[in-house]
Coordinates of C-alpha atoms in Angstrom, one line a residue:
X1091 CA 130.9 -81.9 67.1
X1092 CA 133.6 -79.6 67.5
X1093 CA 136.8 -81.6 68.2
X1094 CA 138.8 -78.7 69.8
X1095 CA 141.2 -80.5 70.8
X1096 CA 142.4 -82.9 67.9
X1097 CA 141.9 -79.8 65.8
X1098 CA 144.6 -78.1 68.2
X1099 CA 146.9 -80.8 68.0
X1100 CA 147.4 -80.9 64.5
X1101 CA 147.8 -77.6 64.1
X1102 CA 151.0 -76.9 66.2
X1103 CA 152.4 -80.6 64.2
X1104 CA 152.0 -78.9 60.5
X1105 CA 154.1 -76.2 62.4
X1106 CA 157.5 -79.2 62.9
X1107 CA 159.3 -79.4 59.4
X1108 CA 161.2 -83.4 59.9
X1109 CA 164.0 -82.7 60.1
X1110 CA 163.9 -79.7 63.1
X1111 CA 163.3 -83.3 65.3
X1112 CA 165.7 -86.0 63.4
X1113 CA 163.4 -87.1 60.4
X1114 CA 163.8 -87.4 57.2
X1115 CA 161.8 -86.0 55.0
X1116 CA 161.9 -87.7 51.7
X1117 CA 159.7 -88.4 48.5
X1118 CA 155.8 -86.0 48.8
X1119 CA 154.4 -86.1 52.3
X1120 CA 150.1 -85.9 52.2
X1121 CA 150.2 -83.6 54.9
X1122 CA 152.4 -80.1 56.3
X1123 CA 154.5 -80.6 59.4
X1124 CA 154.6 -84.2 61.1
X1125 CA 152.3 -87.3 60.4
X1126 CA 150.4 -88.8 64.0
X1127 CA 152.8 -91.5 63.4
X1128 CA 155.6 -89.3 63.8
X1129 CA 154.3 -87.5 66.8
X1130 CA 153.4 -90.8 68.3
X1131 CA 156.7 -92.9 67.9
X1132 CA 158.9 -89.8 69.4
X1133 CA 156.5 -89.3 72.1
X1134 CA 156.8 -92.5 73.0
X1135 CA 153.1 -93.8 73.1
X1136 CA 151.7 -96.0 70.7
X1137 CA 149.8 -94.4 67.0
X1138 CA 146.0 -95.9 68.1
X1139 CA 146.6 -94.1 71.4
X1140 CA 148.0 -91.1 69.5
X1141 CA 144.4 -91.3 66.9
X1142 CA 142.3 -91.6 70.6
X1143 CA 144.3 -88.4 71.8
X1144 CA 144.0 -86.4 67.8
X1145 CA 140.2 -87.5 68.3
X1146 CA 139.4 -86.3 71.3
X1147 CA 138.9 -90.5 72.5
X1148 CA 141.9 -90.9 74.7
X1149 CA 139.9 -90.7 78.3
X1150 CA 142.1 -88.6 80.3
X1151 CA 145.3 -88.7 79.2
X1152 CA 148.4 -88.3 81.8
X1153 CA 150.7 -86.1 82.8
X1154 CA 153.7 -88.3 81.3
X1155 CA 151.7 -88.2 78.1
X1156 CA 150.8 -85.0 77.7
X1157 CA 153.9 -83.5 78.1
X1158 CA 155.9 -85.3 76.2
X1159 CA 153.5 -85.0 73.4
X1160 CA 154.3 -80.7 74.6
X1161 CA 157.7 -81.7 73.9
X1162 CA 157.7 -82.8 70.7
X1163 CA 155.0 -80.8 69.4
X1164 CA 158.0 -77.7 70.7
X1165 CA 154.4 -76.1 73.5
X1166 CA 155.6 -72.9 75.2
X1167 CA 154.1 -72.7 78.6
X1168 CA 150.8 -71.5 77.8
X1169 CA 150.3 -73.9 74.9
X1170 CA 151.4 -76.3 77.4
X1171 CA 148.7 -75.0 79.7
X1172 CA 146.2 -75.0 77.2
X1173 CA 147.4 -78.6 76.2
X1174 CA 146.1 -80.0 78.8
X1175 CA 142.7 -78.2 80.0
X1176 CA 141.8 -79.4 76.5
X1177 CA 142.7 -83.1 77.1
X1178 CA 141.4 -83.2 80.3
X1179 CA 138.9 -80.8 80.3
X1180 CA 138.4 -78.3 83.9
X1181 CA 135.5 -79.3 86.1
X1182 CA 132.1 -77.3 86.6
X1183 CA 132.5 -76.8 90.6
X1184 CA 129.8 -78.8 92.3
X1185 CA 126.6 -76.5 92.6
X1186 CA 126.8 -74.9 88.7
X1187 CA 123.6 -74.7 87.4
X1188 CA 123.6 -74.6 83.3
X1189 CA 123.5 -70.8 82.2
X1190 CA 125.9 -69.4 85.4
X1191 CA 128.2 -68.4 82.7
X1192 CA 125.7 -65.3 82.0
X1193 CA 125.7 -63.6 85.2
X1194 CA 127.9 -60.4 85.0
X1195 CA 131.2 -60.5 86.6
X1196 CA 131.0 -57.7 88.7
X1197 CA 134.4 -55.6 90.7
X1198 CA 135.5 -55.3 94.0
X1199 CA 134.6 -52.1 95.6
X1200 CA 138.7 -52.1 96.8
X1201 CA 139.5 -53.2 93.2
X1202 CA 137.8 -49.5 92.6
X1203 CA 139.0 -48.2 95.2
X1204 CA 142.6 -48.9 93.7
X1205 CA 141.1 -47.9 89.8
X1206 CA 140.5 -43.7 91.3
X1207 CA 143.5 -43.4 93.4
X1208 CA 144.9 -44.3 90.2
X1209 CA 145.5 -40.7 88.9
X1210 CA 148.3 -40.7 86.6
X1211 CA 148.1 -43.7 84.1
X1212 CA 145.2 -45.2 82.5
X1213 CA 143.4 -48.5 83.6
X1214 CA 141.3 -51.1 83.7
X1215 CA 139.9 -54.5 84.7
X1216 CA 139.5 -57.1 81.5
X1217 CA 137.7 -59.7 82.8
X1218 CA 136.4 -62.9 80.9
X1219 CA 135.9 -63.2 77.3
X1220 CA 137.9 -60.1 76.9
X1221 CA 134.6 -57.8 78.7
X1222 CA 135.8 -54.0 80.4
X1223 CA 134.5 -54.4 83.7
X1224 CA 135.7 -51.5 85.3
X1225 CA 138.2 -48.0 84.2
X1226 CA 139.3 -45.0 85.2
X1227 CA 139.3 -41.4 84.3
X1228 CA 142.2 -41.5 82.1
X1229 CA 141.7 -45.0 81.6
X1230 CA 138.5 -43.3 79.8
X1231 CA 140.3 -40.4 78.4
X1232 CA 141.9 -42.5 75.9
X1233 CA 140.0 -45.8 74.8
X1234 CA 136.6 -44.6 75.3
X1235 CA 135.0 -47.3 77.3
X1236 CA 132.0 -45.8 78.2
X1237 CA 131.3 -44.9 74.0
X1238 CA 131.8 -48.4 73.4
X1239 CA 128.6 -50.7 72.9
X1240 CA 130.8 -53.8 72.0
X1241 CA 128.8 -56.5 74.9
X1242 CA 125.4 -55.5 74.3
X1243 CA 122.1 -52.8 74.9
X1244 CA 122.7 -53.1 79.1
X1245 CA 126.8 -55.1 78.7
X1246 CA 129.9 -54.0 79.4
X1247 CA 131.7 -53.4 76.4
X1248 CA 133.8 -55.8 74.9
X1249 CA 137.5 -55.5 73.8
X1250 CA 137.1 -58.3 71.1
X1251 CA 134.0 -56.9 69.3
X1252 CA 135.4 -53.8 68.9
X1253 CA 138.4 -54.8 67.7
X1254 CA 137.5 -57.1 64.8
X1255 CA 133.3 -55.7 64.5
X1256 CA 133.9 -51.6 64.6
X1257 CA 135.5 -50.3 61.7
X1258 CA 137.5 -47.3 64.0
X1259 CA 139.4 -49.6 65.4
X1260 CA 141.5 -50.0 62.7
X1261 CA 142.4 -46.4 62.6
X1262 CA 142.8 -46.6 66.4
X1263 CA 145.0 -49.4 66.5
X1264 CA 148.4 -48.4 64.9
X1265 CA 149.4 -52.2 64.8
X1266 CA 145.7 -53.7 64.2
X1267 CA 147.1 -57.2 63.0
X1268 CA 148.8 -57.2 65.9
X1269 CA 146.1 -56.5 68.2
X1270 CA 144.1 -59.2 65.9
X1271 CA 146.1 -61.7 67.2
X1272 CA 146.3 -60.8 70.7
X1273 CA 143.2 -60.3 71.4
X1274 CA 142.3 -63.9 69.9
X1275 CA 144.7 -66.2 71.3
X1276 CA 143.4 -65.0 74.4
X1277 CA 139.5 -66.3 73.3
X1278 CA 141.4 -68.9 72.3
X1279 CA 143.0 -70.2 76.4
X1280 CA 139.3 -68.9 77.8
X1281 CA 137.4 -70.8 75.5
X1282 CA 140.1 -73.7 77.2
X1283 CA 139.6 -73.0 80.6
X1284 CA 135.9 -72.6 80.5
X1285 CA 135.0 -75.9 77.2
X1286 CA 131.3 -75.4 78.1
X1287 CA 130.6 -71.2 78.5
X1288 CA 127.8 -70.7 76.1
X1289 CA 127.9 -67.3 76.4
X1290 CA 131.9 -67.7 74.9
X1291 CA 131.2 -69.5 72.4
X1292 CA 128.0 -67.3 70.8
X1293 CA 130.7 -64.6 70.8
X1294 CA 133.1 -66.4 68.7
X1295 CA 130.1 -67.6 66.6
X1296 CA 129.7 -64.2 66.3
X1297 CA 132.3 -63.1 65.4
X1298 CA 133.2 -65.9 62.8
X1299 CA 130.6 -65.0 61.1
X1300 CA 131.5 -61.1 60.9
X1301 CA 134.5 -60.8 60.6
X1302 CA 137.0 -63.2 58.2
X1303 CA 139.0 -61.5 59.8
X1304 CA 138.8 -63.6 62.2
X1305 CA 137.6 -66.6 61.5
X1306 CA 141.1 -66.5 59.6
X1307 CA 142.7 -65.9 63.5
X1308 CA 140.4 -68.3 65.6
X1309 CA 142.0 -71.2 63.2
X1310 CA 145.1 -71.1 63.8
X1311 CA 145.1 -71.5 67.4
X1312 CA 146.9 -69.6 68.7
X1313 CA 147.4 -69.6 72.3
X1314 CA 148.6 -66.6 74.2
X1315 CA 148.2 -65.8 78.1
X1316 CA 148.0 -60.4 77.9
X1317 CA 151.1 -60.7 80.2
X1318 CA 152.7 -57.0 79.0
X1319 CA 153.4 -55.8 76.1
X1320 CA 153.7 -52.5 73.7
X1321 CA 150.5 -50.8 72.6
X1322 CA 150.8 -48.1 70.0
X1323 CA 147.3 -46.1 69.3
X1324 CA 145.6 -43.2 67.5
X1325 CA 143.9 -40.9 69.7
X1326 CA 141.8 -38.7 68.2
X1327 CA 142.9 -35.0 69.9
X1328 CA 146.3 -35.7 71.4
X1329 CA 147.7 -38.4 68.4
X1330 CA 149.9 -40.8 68.6
X1331 CA 150.5 -42.3 71.9
X1332 CA 152.8 -44.9 72.2
X1333 CA 151.9 -47.0 75.9
X1334 CA 153.4 -50.2 77.2
X1335 CA 151.3 -51.7 79.2
X1336 CA 151.4 -53.9 82.6
X1337 CA 148.2 -56.6 83.1
X1338 CA 148.2 -57.7 86.5
X1339 CA 146.1 -60.5 88.2
X1340 CA 144.0 -59.7 90.7
X1341 CA 143.6 -61.5 93.9
X1342 CA 140.3 -63.1 94.7
X1343 CA 138.9 -62.5 91.6
X1344 CA 140.6 -65.3 89.7
X1345 CA 139.4 -64.0 86.3
X1346 CA 140.4 -60.3 85.7
X1347 CA 142.8 -58.4 85.8
X1348 CA 143.8 -55.0 86.1
X1349 CA 145.5 -54.0 82.8
X1350 CA 147.7 -51.0 82.7
X1351 CA 149.1 -48.7 80.0
X1352 CA 152.1 -47.1 81.4
X1353 CA 154.7 -44.2 79.0
X1354 CA 158.2 -42.8 80.3
X1355 CA 158.2 -39.7 82.3
X1356 CA 158.5 -37.0 79.8
X1357 CA 158.4 -38.7 77.0
X1358 CA 156.1 -37.3 74.1
X1359 CA 153.4 -40.0 75.3
X1360 CA 153.5 -39.1 78.8
X1361 CA 153.1 -35.5 78.2
X1362 CA 149.8 -35.8 76.3
X1363 CA 148.3 -38.3 78.9
X1364 CA 149.4 -35.3 81.3
X1365 CA 147.0 -32.8 78.7
X1366 CA 144.5 -35.8 78.6
X1367 CA 144.3 -35.5 82.8
X1368 CA 144.3 -32.0 82.5
X1369 CA 140.1 -32.2 80.5
X1370 CA 139.4 -35.6 83.2
X1371 CA 136.5 -33.8 85.2
X1372 CA 138.3 -33.4 89.0
X1373 CA 137.1 -35.9 92.2
X1374 CA 135.7 -38.1 88.5
X1375 CA 135.7 -42.0 90.0
X1376 CA 135.9 -45.2 88.8
X1377 CA 133.3 -45.9 85.7
X1378 CA 131.8 -49.9 86.1
X1379 CA 129.9 -51.5 83.0
X1380 CA 126.7 -51.4 83.4
X1381 CA 126.1 -49.6 87.0
X1382 CA 123.7 -46.2 86.8
X1383 CA 123.2 -43.6 90.0
X1384 CA 125.5 -41.2 91.5
X1385 CA 128.1 -42.2 93.4
X1386 CA 128.2 -42.9 97.0
X1387 CA 131.8 -43.5 98.1
X1388 CA 133.3 -46.3 98.1
X1389 CA 131.1 -48.9 97.1
X1390 CA 129.7 -47.4 94.9
X1391 CA 132.2 -45.5 93.0
X1392 CA 131.9 -45.2 88.7
X1393 CA 128.3 -45.4 89.3
X1394 CA 128.3 -43.6 85.7
X1395 CA 126.4 -45.7 83.1
X1396 CA 128.5 -47.6 80.9
X1397 CA 126.6 -47.6 77.7

């Protein structure tokens, strides 16, 4: 049985040299980084308790203990939150039934309308498991979401499947290594927040089997939020595009993020975006993954099928 908490703690203490925390490093050490006994000593807990925690038998660890361990292991804010999720797994809401995680995520009509109104920037809604739930016209022009089948025959495009299983992704992302690491660290965080999601487990299993790079990165237990950064792509029609991106939470839809690509006015990328926009059909609406039929106002915005 997988012990994700123990694997995460071992990976984090392996990063820290004894001398970095004021401990002697004399003699040959059997483990890389800190020993369990050293972490326990520095965190002010008994060795037995820390060993049980690393074995996944720590019970309901207190905030004080988890904060002390996070301090010793030099976890950042996101990693510390991940530690708390693993040590005290979130409880499923009352009335939750098995398999509910398979239900398709829905994008509110108001969010789709917002995408339609964003005519000068590529934008899309990212949901659980890195599923792309909806996108605007420029988002489609830049990313080609409607041509991706990463989510299965009737599911939404999946950014993780695209990055690791589509050979074209390595050409499209000019910094593929950075995108790969970001993708895996985001999925790791998602897995910590939703430990009983069978769809996510199946996705991780598939990627681990089909991609050696994914398996290696997954074993590193990196955890990051998708907040902002740089995305460098090579578009098949207009060439290199240098984007910044900003990620905004969608209020009322806690598992959804609005991702917007930006470029300074007058920059080569902004000029190429204007060219792509001129090729986009006038009056185009946002597309919703898996939807079909004609657009009928805001509630049906984005009805073009995403295959």
